[in-house]
């Protein structure tokens, strides 16, 4: 039919330049195998997590990881760290060495109505947002926290918006704080 055929993409690791520390806790009742996807796309077993056990590993940005059920090989999660998230005292993202960026999350049993095999709890980047940021105050607080990660001296508008929102949160009874101009 003349259509161009694109071969399937095979995830694999690339030579890394930015290291990252994985900190994953198994909060399910299942044994979970943890695989690193090597440079040729092969899954290399790096460990098995028992329930309530934590897996830690230094890896690289863009190195894929696979978390699967140890009994039936059902894939729970394909995970590829793609960036280092700047740290804050109120929401730290550094590993125990204080220098390496950290991705820290928990694998949870899925909710009853979920179509997924696993749920994820990530306090830095909550997903789905509707579940974790279900009240406006939570959403505003999360936004302020992450805006401060990106603040630069070149953009005073971010600082101004943060001050407005902080005043609204701390003193919602004052109408003047809710009248953003």
mmCIF file with all atom_site columns, C-alpha atoms in Angstrom:
data_model
loop_
_atom_site.group_PDB
_atom_site.id
_atom_site.type_symbol
_atom_site.label_atom_id
_atom_site.label_alt_id
_atom_site.label_comp_id
_atom_site.label_asym_id
_atom_site.label_entity_id
_atom_site.label_seq_id
_atom_site.pdbx_PDB_ins_code
_atom_site.Cartn_x
_atom_site.Cartn_y
_atom_site.Cartn_z
_atom_site.occupancy
_atom_site.B_iso_or_equiv
_atom_site.pdbx_formal_charge
_atom_site.auth_seq_id
_atom_site.auth_comp_id
_atom_site.auth_asym_id
_atom_site.auth_atom_id
_atom_site.pdbx_PDB_model_num
ATOM 1   C CA . UNK A 1 1   ? 0.000   0.000   0.000  1.00 0.00 ? 1   UNK A CA 1
ATOM 2   C CA . UNK A 1 2   ? 3.075   2.268   -0.059 1.00 0.00 ? 2   UNK A CA 1
ATOM 3   C CA . UNK A 1 3   ? 2.849   3.203   3.638  1.00 0.00 ? 3   UNK A CA 1
ATOM 4   C CA . UNK A 1 4   ? 6.147   3.682   5.424  1.00 0.00 ? 4   UNK A CA 1
ATOM 5   C CA . UNK A 1 5   ? 6.739   0.989   8.012  1.00 0.00 ? 5   UNK A CA 1
ATOM 6   C CA . UNK A 1 6   ? 8.305   2.121   11.274 1.00 0.00 ? 6   UNK A CA 1
ATOM 7   C CA . UNK A 1 7   ? 9.992   -0.608  13.281 1.00 0.00 ? 7   UNK A CA 1
ATOM 8   C CA . UNK A 1 8   ? 8.804   -0.932  16.877 1.00 0.00 ? 8   UNK A CA 1
ATOM 9   C CA . UNK A 1 9   ? 10.688  1.110   19.456 1.00 0.00 ? 9   UNK A CA 1
ATOM 10  C CA . UNK A 1 10  ? 12.708  -1.024  21.843 1.00 0.00 ? 10  UNK A CA 1
ATOM 11  C CA . UNK A 1 11  ? 13.417  0.869   25.067 1.00 0.00 ? 11  UNK A CA 1
ATOM 12  C CA . UNK A 1 12  ? 17.041  0.736   26.121 1.00 0.00 ? 12  UNK A CA 1
ATOM 13  C CA . UNK A 1 13  ? 19.557  2.648   28.202 1.00 0.00 ? 13  UNK A CA 1
ATOM 14  C CA . UNK A 1 14  ? 21.839  5.298   26.789 1.00 0.00 ? 14  UNK A CA 1
ATOM 15  C CA . UNK A 1 15  ? 25.217  6.379   28.110 1.00 0.00 ? 15  UNK A CA 1
ATOM 16  C CA . UNK A 1 16  ? 24.261  8.539   31.055 1.00 0.00 ? 16  UNK A CA 1
ATOM 17  C CA . UNK A 1 17  ? 25.669  11.908  31.999 1.00 0.00 ? 17  UNK A CA 1
ATOM 18  C CA . UNK A 1 18  ? 23.439  12.744  34.994 1.00 0.00 ? 18  UNK A CA 1
ATOM 19  C CA . UNK A 1 19  ? 23.141  10.233  37.810 1.00 0.00 ? 19  UNK A CA 1
ATOM 20  C CA . UNK A 1 20  ? 19.977  9.769   39.832 1.00 0.00 ? 20  UNK A CA 1
ATOM 21  C CA . UNK A 1 21  ? 19.168  7.787   42.970 1.00 0.00 ? 21  UNK A CA 1
ATOM 22  C CA . UNK A 1 22  ? 16.060  5.558   42.873 1.00 0.00 ? 22  UNK A CA 1
ATOM 23  C CA . UNK A 1 23  ? 14.271  4.908   46.169 1.00 0.00 ? 23  UNK A CA 1
ATOM 24  C CA . UNK A 1 24  ? 11.218  2.687   45.594 1.00 0.00 ? 24  UNK A CA 1
ATOM 25  C CA . UNK A 1 25  ? 9.137   1.094   48.350 1.00 0.00 ? 25  UNK A CA 1
ATOM 26  C CA . UNK A 1 26  ? 6.912   -1.916  47.738 1.00 0.00 ? 26  UNK A CA 1
ATOM 27  C CA . UNK A 1 27  ? 3.722   -1.185  49.698 1.00 0.00 ? 27  UNK A CA 1
ATOM 28  C CA . UNK A 1 28  ? 1.813   -4.042  48.043 1.00 0.00 ? 28  UNK A CA 1
ATOM 29  C CA . UNK A 1 29  ? 1.324   -7.642  49.192 1.00 0.00 ? 29  UNK A CA 1
ATOM 30  C CA . UNK A 1 30  ? 3.228   -8.940  46.150 1.00 0.00 ? 30  UNK A CA 1
ATOM 31  C CA . UNK A 1 31  ? 6.850   -9.777  45.503 1.00 0.00 ? 31  UNK A CA 1
ATOM 32  C CA . UNK A 1 32  ? 8.088   -7.406  42.803 1.00 0.00 ? 32  UNK A CA 1
ATOM 33  C CA . UNK A 1 33  ? 11.032  -8.021  40.474 1.00 0.00 ? 33  UNK A CA 1
ATOM 34  C CA . UNK A 1 34  ? 13.062  -4.951  39.522 1.00 0.00 ? 34  UNK A CA 1
ATOM 35  C CA . UNK A 1 35  ? 14.778  -4.915  36.120 1.00 0.00 ? 35  UNK A CA 1
ATOM 36  C CA . UNK A 1 36  ? 17.146  -2.415  34.570 1.00 0.00 ? 36  UNK A CA 1
ATOM 37  C CA . UNK A 1 37  ? 16.828  -2.248  30.774 1.00 0.00 ? 37  UNK A CA 1
ATOM 38  C CA . UNK A 1 38  ? 20.381  -2.421  29.406 1.00 0.00 ? 38  UNK A CA 1
ATOM 39  C CA . UNK A 1 39  ? 21.929  -0.777  26.343 1.00 0.00 ? 39  UNK A CA 1
ATOM 40  C CA . UNK A 1 40  ? 20.603  -3.505  24.026 1.00 0.00 ? 40  UNK A CA 1
ATOM 41  C CA . UNK A 1 41  ? 17.068  -3.527  25.469 1.00 0.00 ? 41  UNK A CA 1
ATOM 42  C CA . UNK A 1 42  ? 17.544  -6.660  27.592 1.00 0.00 ? 42  UNK A CA 1
ATOM 43  C CA . UNK A 1 43  ? 15.955  -6.779  31.039 1.00 0.00 ? 43  UNK A CA 1
ATOM 44  C CA . UNK A 1 44  ? 18.610  -7.326  33.726 1.00 0.00 ? 44  UNK A CA 1
ATOM 45  C CA . UNK A 1 45  ? 17.254  -8.433  37.108 1.00 0.00 ? 45  UNK A CA 1
ATOM 46  C CA . UNK A 1 46  ? 18.566  -6.064  39.792 1.00 0.00 ? 46  UNK A CA 1
ATOM 47  C CA . UNK A 1 47  ? 16.558  -7.377  42.719 1.00 0.00 ? 47  UNK A CA 1
ATOM 48  C CA . UNK A 1 48  ? 13.284  -8.587  44.121 1.00 0.00 ? 48  UNK A CA 1
ATOM 49  C CA . UNK A 1 49  ? 11.324  -6.522  46.616 1.00 0.00 ? 49  UNK A CA 1
ATOM 50  C CA . UNK A 1 50  ? 9.317   -8.271  49.303 1.00 0.00 ? 50  UNK A CA 1
ATOM 51  C CA . UNK A 1 51  ? 6.224   -6.488  50.625 1.00 0.00 ? 51  UNK A CA 1
ATOM 52  C CA . UNK A 1 52  ? 7.213   -3.372  52.606 1.00 0.00 ? 52  UNK A CA 1
ATOM 53  C CA . UNK A 1 53  ? 10.790  -3.575  51.356 1.00 0.00 ? 53  UNK A CA 1
ATOM 54  C CA . UNK A 1 54  ? 12.626  -0.662  49.721 1.00 0.00 ? 54  UNK A CA 1
ATOM 55  C CA . UNK A 1 55  ? 14.807  -0.917  46.631 1.00 0.00 ? 55  UNK A CA 1
ATOM 56  C CA . UNK A 1 56  ? 17.568  1.667   46.173 1.00 0.00 ? 56  UNK A CA 1
ATOM 57  C CA . UNK A 1 57  ? 19.882  2.042   43.219 1.00 0.00 ? 57  UNK A CA 1
ATOM 58  C CA . UNK A 1 58  ? 21.985  4.742   41.628 1.00 0.00 ? 58  UNK A CA 1
ATOM 59  C CA . UNK A 1 59  ? 21.216  4.936   37.918 1.00 0.00 ? 59  UNK A CA 1
ATOM 60  C CA . UNK A 1 60  ? 21.180  7.537   35.136 1.00 0.00 ? 60  UNK A CA 1
ATOM 61  C CA . UNK A 1 61  ? 18.633  9.845   33.586 1.00 0.00 ? 61  UNK A CA 1
ATOM 62  C CA . UNK A 1 62  ? 16.999  8.041   30.594 1.00 0.00 ? 62  UNK A CA 1
ATOM 63  C CA . UNK A 1 63  ? 17.754  4.533   31.919 1.00 0.00 ? 63  UNK A CA 1
ATOM 64  C CA . UNK A 1 64  ? 14.509  2.513   31.799 1.00 0.00 ? 64  UNK A CA 1
ATOM 65  C CA . UNK A 1 65  ? 13.395  0.326   34.716 1.00 0.00 ? 65  UNK A CA 1
ATOM 66  C CA . UNK A 1 66  ? 10.671  -2.332  34.814 1.00 0.00 ? 66  UNK A CA 1
ATOM 67  C CA . UNK A 1 67  ? 8.769   -3.406  37.930 1.00 0.00 ? 67  UNK A CA 1
ATOM 68  C CA . UNK A 1 68  ? 6.843   -6.662  37.539 1.00 0.00 ? 68  UNK A CA 1
ATOM 69  C CA . UNK A 1 69  ? 5.042   -9.229  39.661 1.00 0.00 ? 69  UNK A CA 1
ATOM 70  C CA . UNK A 1 70  ? 7.560   -11.904 40.672 1.00 0.00 ? 70  UNK A CA 1
ATOM 71  C CA . UNK A 1 71  ? 4.957   -14.688 40.431 1.00 0.00 ? 71  UNK A CA 1
ATOM 72  C CA . UNK A 1 72  ? 3.171   -14.100 37.122 1.00 0.00 ? 72  UNK A CA 1
ATOM 73  C CA . UNK A 1 73  ? 5.514   -11.560 35.398 1.00 0.00 ? 73  UNK A CA 1
ATOM 74  C CA . UNK A 1 74  ? 2.669   -9.054  35.040 1.00 0.00 ? 74  UNK A CA 1
ATOM 75  C CA . UNK A 1 75  ? 4.263   -5.668  34.413 1.00 0.00 ? 75  UNK A CA 1
ATOM 76  C CA . UNK A 1 76  ? 3.301   -3.105  37.029 1.00 0.00 ? 76  UNK A CA 1
ATOM 77  C CA . UNK A 1 77  ? 5.379   -0.151  35.916 1.00 0.00 ? 77  UNK A CA 1
ATOM 78  C CA . UNK A 1 78  ? 7.765   0.999   33.205 1.00 0.00 ? 78  UNK A CA 1
ATOM 79  C CA . UNK A 1 79  ? 9.774   3.816   34.731 1.00 0.00 ? 79  UNK A CA 1
ATOM 80  C CA . UNK A 1 80  ? 12.272  6.143   33.067 1.00 0.00 ? 80  UNK A CA 1
ATOM 81  C CA . UNK A 1 81  ? 13.750  8.951   35.165 1.00 0.00 ? 81  UNK A CA 1
ATOM 82  C CA . UNK A 1 82  ? 13.869  11.923  32.822 1.00 0.00 ? 82  UNK A CA 1
ATOM 83  C CA . UNK A 1 83  ? 15.006  14.868  34.938 1.00 0.00 ? 83  UNK A CA 1
ATOM 84  C CA . UNK A 1 84  ? 16.482  15.915  38.244 1.00 0.00 ? 84  UNK A CA 1
ATOM 85  C CA . UNK A 1 85  ? 13.960  17.860  40.280 1.00 0.00 ? 85  UNK A CA 1
ATOM 86  C CA . UNK A 1 86  ? 15.517  20.783  42.198 1.00 0.00 ? 86  UNK A CA 1
ATOM 87  C CA . UNK A 1 87  ? 15.447  20.234  45.957 1.00 0.00 ? 87  UNK A CA 1
ATOM 88  C CA . UNK A 1 88  ? 13.804  22.363  48.636 1.00 0.00 ? 88  UNK A CA 1
ATOM 89  C CA . UNK A 1 89  ? 13.961  22.112  52.428 1.00 0.00 ? 89  UNK A CA 1
ATOM 90  C CA . UNK A 1 90  ? 10.195  21.500  52.494 1.00 0.00 ? 90  UNK A CA 1
ATOM 91  C CA . UNK A 1 91  ? 10.246  18.935  49.668 1.00 0.00 ? 91  UNK A CA 1
ATOM 92  C CA . UNK A 1 92  ? 13.717  17.381  49.447 1.00 0.00 ? 92  UNK A CA 1
ATOM 93  C CA . UNK A 1 93  ? 14.766  15.542  46.304 1.00 0.00 ? 93  UNK A CA 1
ATOM 94  C CA . UNK A 1 94  ? 18.369  14.674  47.202 1.00 0.00 ? 94  UNK A CA 1
ATOM 95  C CA . UNK A 1 95  ? 19.695  11.221  48.039 1.00 0.00 ? 95  UNK A CA 1
ATOM 96  C CA . UNK A 1 96  ? 21.271  10.495  51.437 1.00 0.00 ? 96  UNK A CA 1
ATOM 97  C CA . UNK A 1 97  ? 24.663  11.677  50.099 1.00 0.00 ? 97  UNK A CA 1
ATOM 98  C CA . UNK A 1 98  ? 23.163  15.170  49.770 1.00 0.00 ? 98  UNK A CA 1
ATOM 99  C CA . UNK A 1 99  ? 24.443  15.575  46.213 1.00 0.00 ? 99  UNK A CA 1
ATOM 100 C CA . UNK A 1 100 ? 22.632  13.168  43.892 1.00 0.00 ? 100 UNK A CA 1
ATOM 101 C CA . UNK A 1 101 ? 19.074  13.855  42.755 1.00 0.00 ? 101 UNK A CA 1
ATOM 102 C CA . UNK A 1 102 ? 16.553  11.318  44.040 1.00 0.00 ? 102 UNK A CA 1
ATOM 103 C CA . UNK A 1 103 ? 13.330  9.888   42.658 1.00 0.00 ? 103 UNK A CA 1
ATOM 104 C CA . UNK A 1 104 ? 11.415  8.468   45.615 1.00 0.00 ? 104 UNK A CA 1
ATOM 105 C CA . UNK A 1 105 ? 8.027   6.794   45.348 1.00 0.00 ? 105 UNK A CA 1
ATOM 106 C CA . UNK A 1 106 ? 5.932   3.916   46.690 1.00 0.00 ? 106 UNK A CA 1
ATOM 107 C CA . UNK A 1 107 ? 4.181   1.171   44.739 1.00 0.00 ? 107 UNK A CA 1
ATOM 108 C CA . UNK A 1 108 ? 0.679   0.642   46.177 1.00 0.00 ? 108 UNK A CA 1
ATOM 109 C CA . UNK A 1 109 ? -2.198  -1.731  45.480 1.00 0.00 ? 109 UNK A CA 1
ATOM 110 C CA . UNK A 1 110 ? -4.534  -0.199  42.892 1.00 0.00 ? 110 UNK A CA 1
ATOM 111 C CA . UNK A 1 111 ? -7.803  1.422   43.938 1.00 0.00 ? 111 UNK A CA 1
ATOM 112 C CA . UNK A 1 112 ? -10.883 -0.749  43.448 1.00 0.00 ? 112 UNK A CA 1
ATOM 113 C CA . UNK A 1 113 ? -12.083 1.250   40.427 1.00 0.00 ? 113 UNK A CA 1
ATOM 114 C CA . UNK A 1 114 ? -8.676  1.539   38.765 1.00 0.00 ? 114 UNK A CA 1
ATOM 115 C CA . UNK A 1 115 ? -7.891  -0.070  35.452 1.00 0.00 ? 115 UNK A CA 1
ATOM 116 C CA . UNK A 1 116 ? -4.217  -0.261  36.431 1.00 0.00 ? 116 UNK A CA 1
ATOM 117 C CA . UNK A 1 117 ? -2.290  -3.084  38.105 1.00 0.00 ? 117 UNK A CA 1
ATOM 118 C CA . UNK A 1 118 ? -0.539  -0.749  40.546 1.00 0.00 ? 118 UNK A CA 1
ATOM 119 C CA . UNK A 1 119 ? -0.887  2.679   42.119 1.00 0.00 ? 119 UNK A CA 1
ATOM 120 C CA . UNK A 1 120 ? 1.983   5.075   42.763 1.00 0.00 ? 120 UNK A CA 1
ATOM 121 C CA . UNK A 1 121 ? 2.463   7.462   45.654 1.00 0.00 ? 121 UNK A CA 1
ATOM 122 C CA . UNK A 1 122 ? 4.905   10.235  44.866 1.00 0.00 ? 122 UNK A CA 1
ATOM 123 C CA . UNK A 1 123 ? 4.877   13.214  47.227 1.00 0.00 ? 123 UNK A CA 1
ATOM 124 C CA . UNK A 1 124 ? 6.936   15.372  44.859 1.00 0.00 ? 124 UNK A CA 1
ATOM 125 C CA . UNK A 1 125 ? 4.968   14.720  41.653 1.00 0.00 ? 125 UNK A CA 1
ATOM 126 C CA . UNK A 1 126 ? 1.578   13.298  42.746 1.00 0.00 ? 126 UNK A CA 1
ATOM 127 C CA . UNK A 1 127 ? -0.379  11.328  40.179 1.00 0.00 ? 127 UNK A CA 1
ATOM 128 C CA . UNK A 1 128 ? -3.213  11.434  39.503 1.00 0.00 ? 128 UNK A CA 1
ATOM 129 C CA . UNK A 1 129 ? -3.518  14.997  40.738 1.00 0.00 ? 129 UNK A CA 1
ATOM 130 C CA . UNK A 1 130 ? -7.270  14.633  41.381 1.00 0.00 ? 130 UNK A CA 1
ATOM 131 C CA . UNK A 1 131 ? -6.563  12.038  44.049 1.00 0.00 ? 131 UNK A CA 1
ATOM 132 C CA . UNK A 1 132 ? -3.850  13.963  45.867 1.00 0.00 ? 132 UNK A CA 1
ATOM 133 C CA . UNK A 1 133 ? -4.772  17.594  45.275 1.00 0.00 ? 133 UNK A CA 1
ATOM 134 C CA . UNK A 1 134 ? -8.501  17.234  45.882 1.00 0.00 ? 134 UNK A CA 1
ATOM 135 C CA . UNK A 1 135 ? -8.888  20.523  47.776 1.00 0.00 ? 135 UNK A CA 1
ATOM 136 C CA . UNK A 1 136 ? -7.920  23.955  46.440 1.00 0.00 ? 136 UNK A CA 1
ATOM 137 C CA . UNK A 1 137 ? -5.563  24.553  49.368 1.00 0.00 ? 137 UNK A CA 1
ATOM 138 C CA . UNK A 1 138 ? -3.571  21.399  48.524 1.00 0.00 ? 138 UNK A CA 1
ATOM 139 C CA . UNK A 1 139 ? -3.322  22.464  44.902 1.00 0.00 ? 139 UNK A CA 1
ATOM 140 C CA . UNK A 1 140 ? -2.188  25.976  45.783 1.00 0.00 ? 140 UNK A CA 1
ATOM 141 C CA . UNK A 1 141 ? 0.353   24.696  48.304 1.00 0.00 ? 141 UNK A CA 1
ATOM 142 C CA . UNK A 1 142 ? 1.761   22.220  45.766 1.00 0.00 ? 142 UNK A CA 1
ATOM 143 C CA . UNK A 1 143 ? 1.916   24.950  43.121 1.00 0.00 ? 143 UNK A CA 1
ATOM 144 C CA . UNK A 1 144 ? 3.741   27.340  45.445 1.00 0.00 ? 144 UNK A CA 1
ATOM 145 C CA . UNK A 1 145 ? 6.242   24.660  46.422 1.00 0.00 ? 145 UNK A CA 1
ATOM 146 C CA . UNK A 1 146 ? 7.054   23.796  42.833 1.00 0.00 ? 146 UNK A CA 1
ATOM 147 C CA . UNK A 1 147 ? 7.071   27.383  41.656 1.00 0.00 ? 147 UNK A CA 1
ATOM 148 C CA . UNK A 1 148 ? 9.793   28.068  44.197 1.00 0.00 ? 148 UNK A CA 1
ATOM 149 C CA . UNK A 1 149 ? 11.877  25.299  42.580 1.00 0.00 ? 149 UNK A CA 1
ATOM 150 C CA . UNK A 1 150 ? 11.840  27.250  39.329 1.00 0.00 ? 150 UNK A CA 1
ATOM 151 C CA . UNK A 1 151 ? 12.229  30.749  40.685 1.00 0.00 ? 151 UNK A CA 1
ATOM 152 C CA . UNK A 1 152 ? 14.900  32.874  39.140 1.00 0.00 ? 152 UNK A CA 1
ATOM 153 C CA . UNK A 1 153 ? 15.903  36.439  39.860 1.00 0.00 ? 153 UNK A CA 1
ATOM 154 C CA . UNK A 1 154 ? 15.061  37.188  36.218 1.00 0.00 ? 154 UNK A CA 1
ATOM 155 C CA . UNK A 1 155 ? 11.330  36.621  36.754 1.00 0.00 ? 155 UNK A CA 1
ATOM 156 C CA . UNK A 1 156 ? 9.851   38.778  39.539 1.00 0.00 ? 156 UNK A CA 1
ATOM 157 C CA . UNK A 1 157 ? 6.284   37.879  38.461 1.00 0.00 ? 157 UNK A CA 1
ATOM 158 C CA . UNK A 1 158 ? 6.668   34.398  39.951 1.00 0.00 ? 158 UNK A CA 1
ATOM 159 C CA . UNK A 1 159 ? 7.766   35.902  43.266 1.00 0.00 ? 159 UNK A CA 1
ATOM 160 C CA . UNK A 1 160 ? 4.841   38.345  43.227 1.00 0.00 ? 160 UNK A CA 1
ATOM 161 C CA . UNK A 1 161 ? 2.327   35.589  42.497 1.00 0.00 ? 161 UNK A CA 1
ATOM 162 C CA . UNK A 1 162 ? 3.787   33.481  45.297 1.00 0.00 ? 162 UNK A CA 1
ATOM 163 C CA . UNK A 1 163 ? 3.418   36.356  47.754 1.00 0.00 ? 163 UNK A CA 1
ATOM 164 C CA . UNK A 1 164 ? -0.228  36.851  46.748 1.00 0.00 ? 164 UNK A CA 1
ATOM 165 C CA . UNK A 1 165 ? -1.057  33.156  47.088 1.00 0.00 ? 165 UNK A CA 1
ATOM 166 C CA . UNK A 1 166 ? 0.839   32.846  50.371 1.00 0.00 ? 166 UNK A CA 1
ATOM 167 C CA . UNK A 1 167 ? -1.137  35.759  51.822 1.00 0.00 ? 167 UNK A CA 1
ATOM 168 C CA . UNK A 1 168 ? -4.420  34.150  50.690 1.00 0.00 ? 168 UNK A CA 1
ATOM 169 C CA . UNK A 1 169 ? -3.483  30.847  52.329 1.00 0.00 ? 169 UNK A CA 1
ATOM 170 C CA . UNK A 1 170 ? -2.245  32.385  55.592 1.00 0.00 ? 170 UNK A CA 1
ATOM 171 C CA . UNK A 1 171 ? -5.046  34.939  55.945 1.00 0.00 ? 171 UNK A CA 1
ATOM 172 C CA . UNK A 1 172 ? -8.089  33.909  53.878 1.00 0.00 ? 172 UNK A CA 1
ATOM 173 C CA . UNK A 1 173 ? -10.360 36.093  56.016 1.00 0.00 ? 173 UNK A CA 1
ATOM 174 C CA . UNK A 1 174 ? -8.845  39.292  54.572 1.00 0.00 ? 174 UNK A CA 1
ATOM 175 C CA . UNK A 1 175 ? -10.688 40.234  51.393 1.00 0.00 ? 175 UNK A CA 1
ATOM 176 C CA . UNK A 1 176 ? -7.809  42.431  50.226 1.00 0.00 ? 176 UNK A CA 1
ATOM 177 C CA . UNK A 1 177 ? -5.602  39.350  49.753 1.00 0.00 ? 177 UNK A CA 1
ATOM 178 C CA . UNK A 1 178 ? -8.186  37.730  47.488 1.00 0.00 ? 178 UNK A CA 1
ATOM 179 C CA . UNK A 1 179 ? -8.371  40.789  45.221 1.00 0.00 ? 179 UNK A CA 1
ATOM 180 C CA . UNK A 1 180 ? -5.452  40.129  42.915 1.00 0.00 ? 180 UNK A CA 1
ATOM 181 C CA . UNK A 1 181 ? -4.991  42.955  40.472 1.00 0.00 ? 181 UNK A CA 1
#
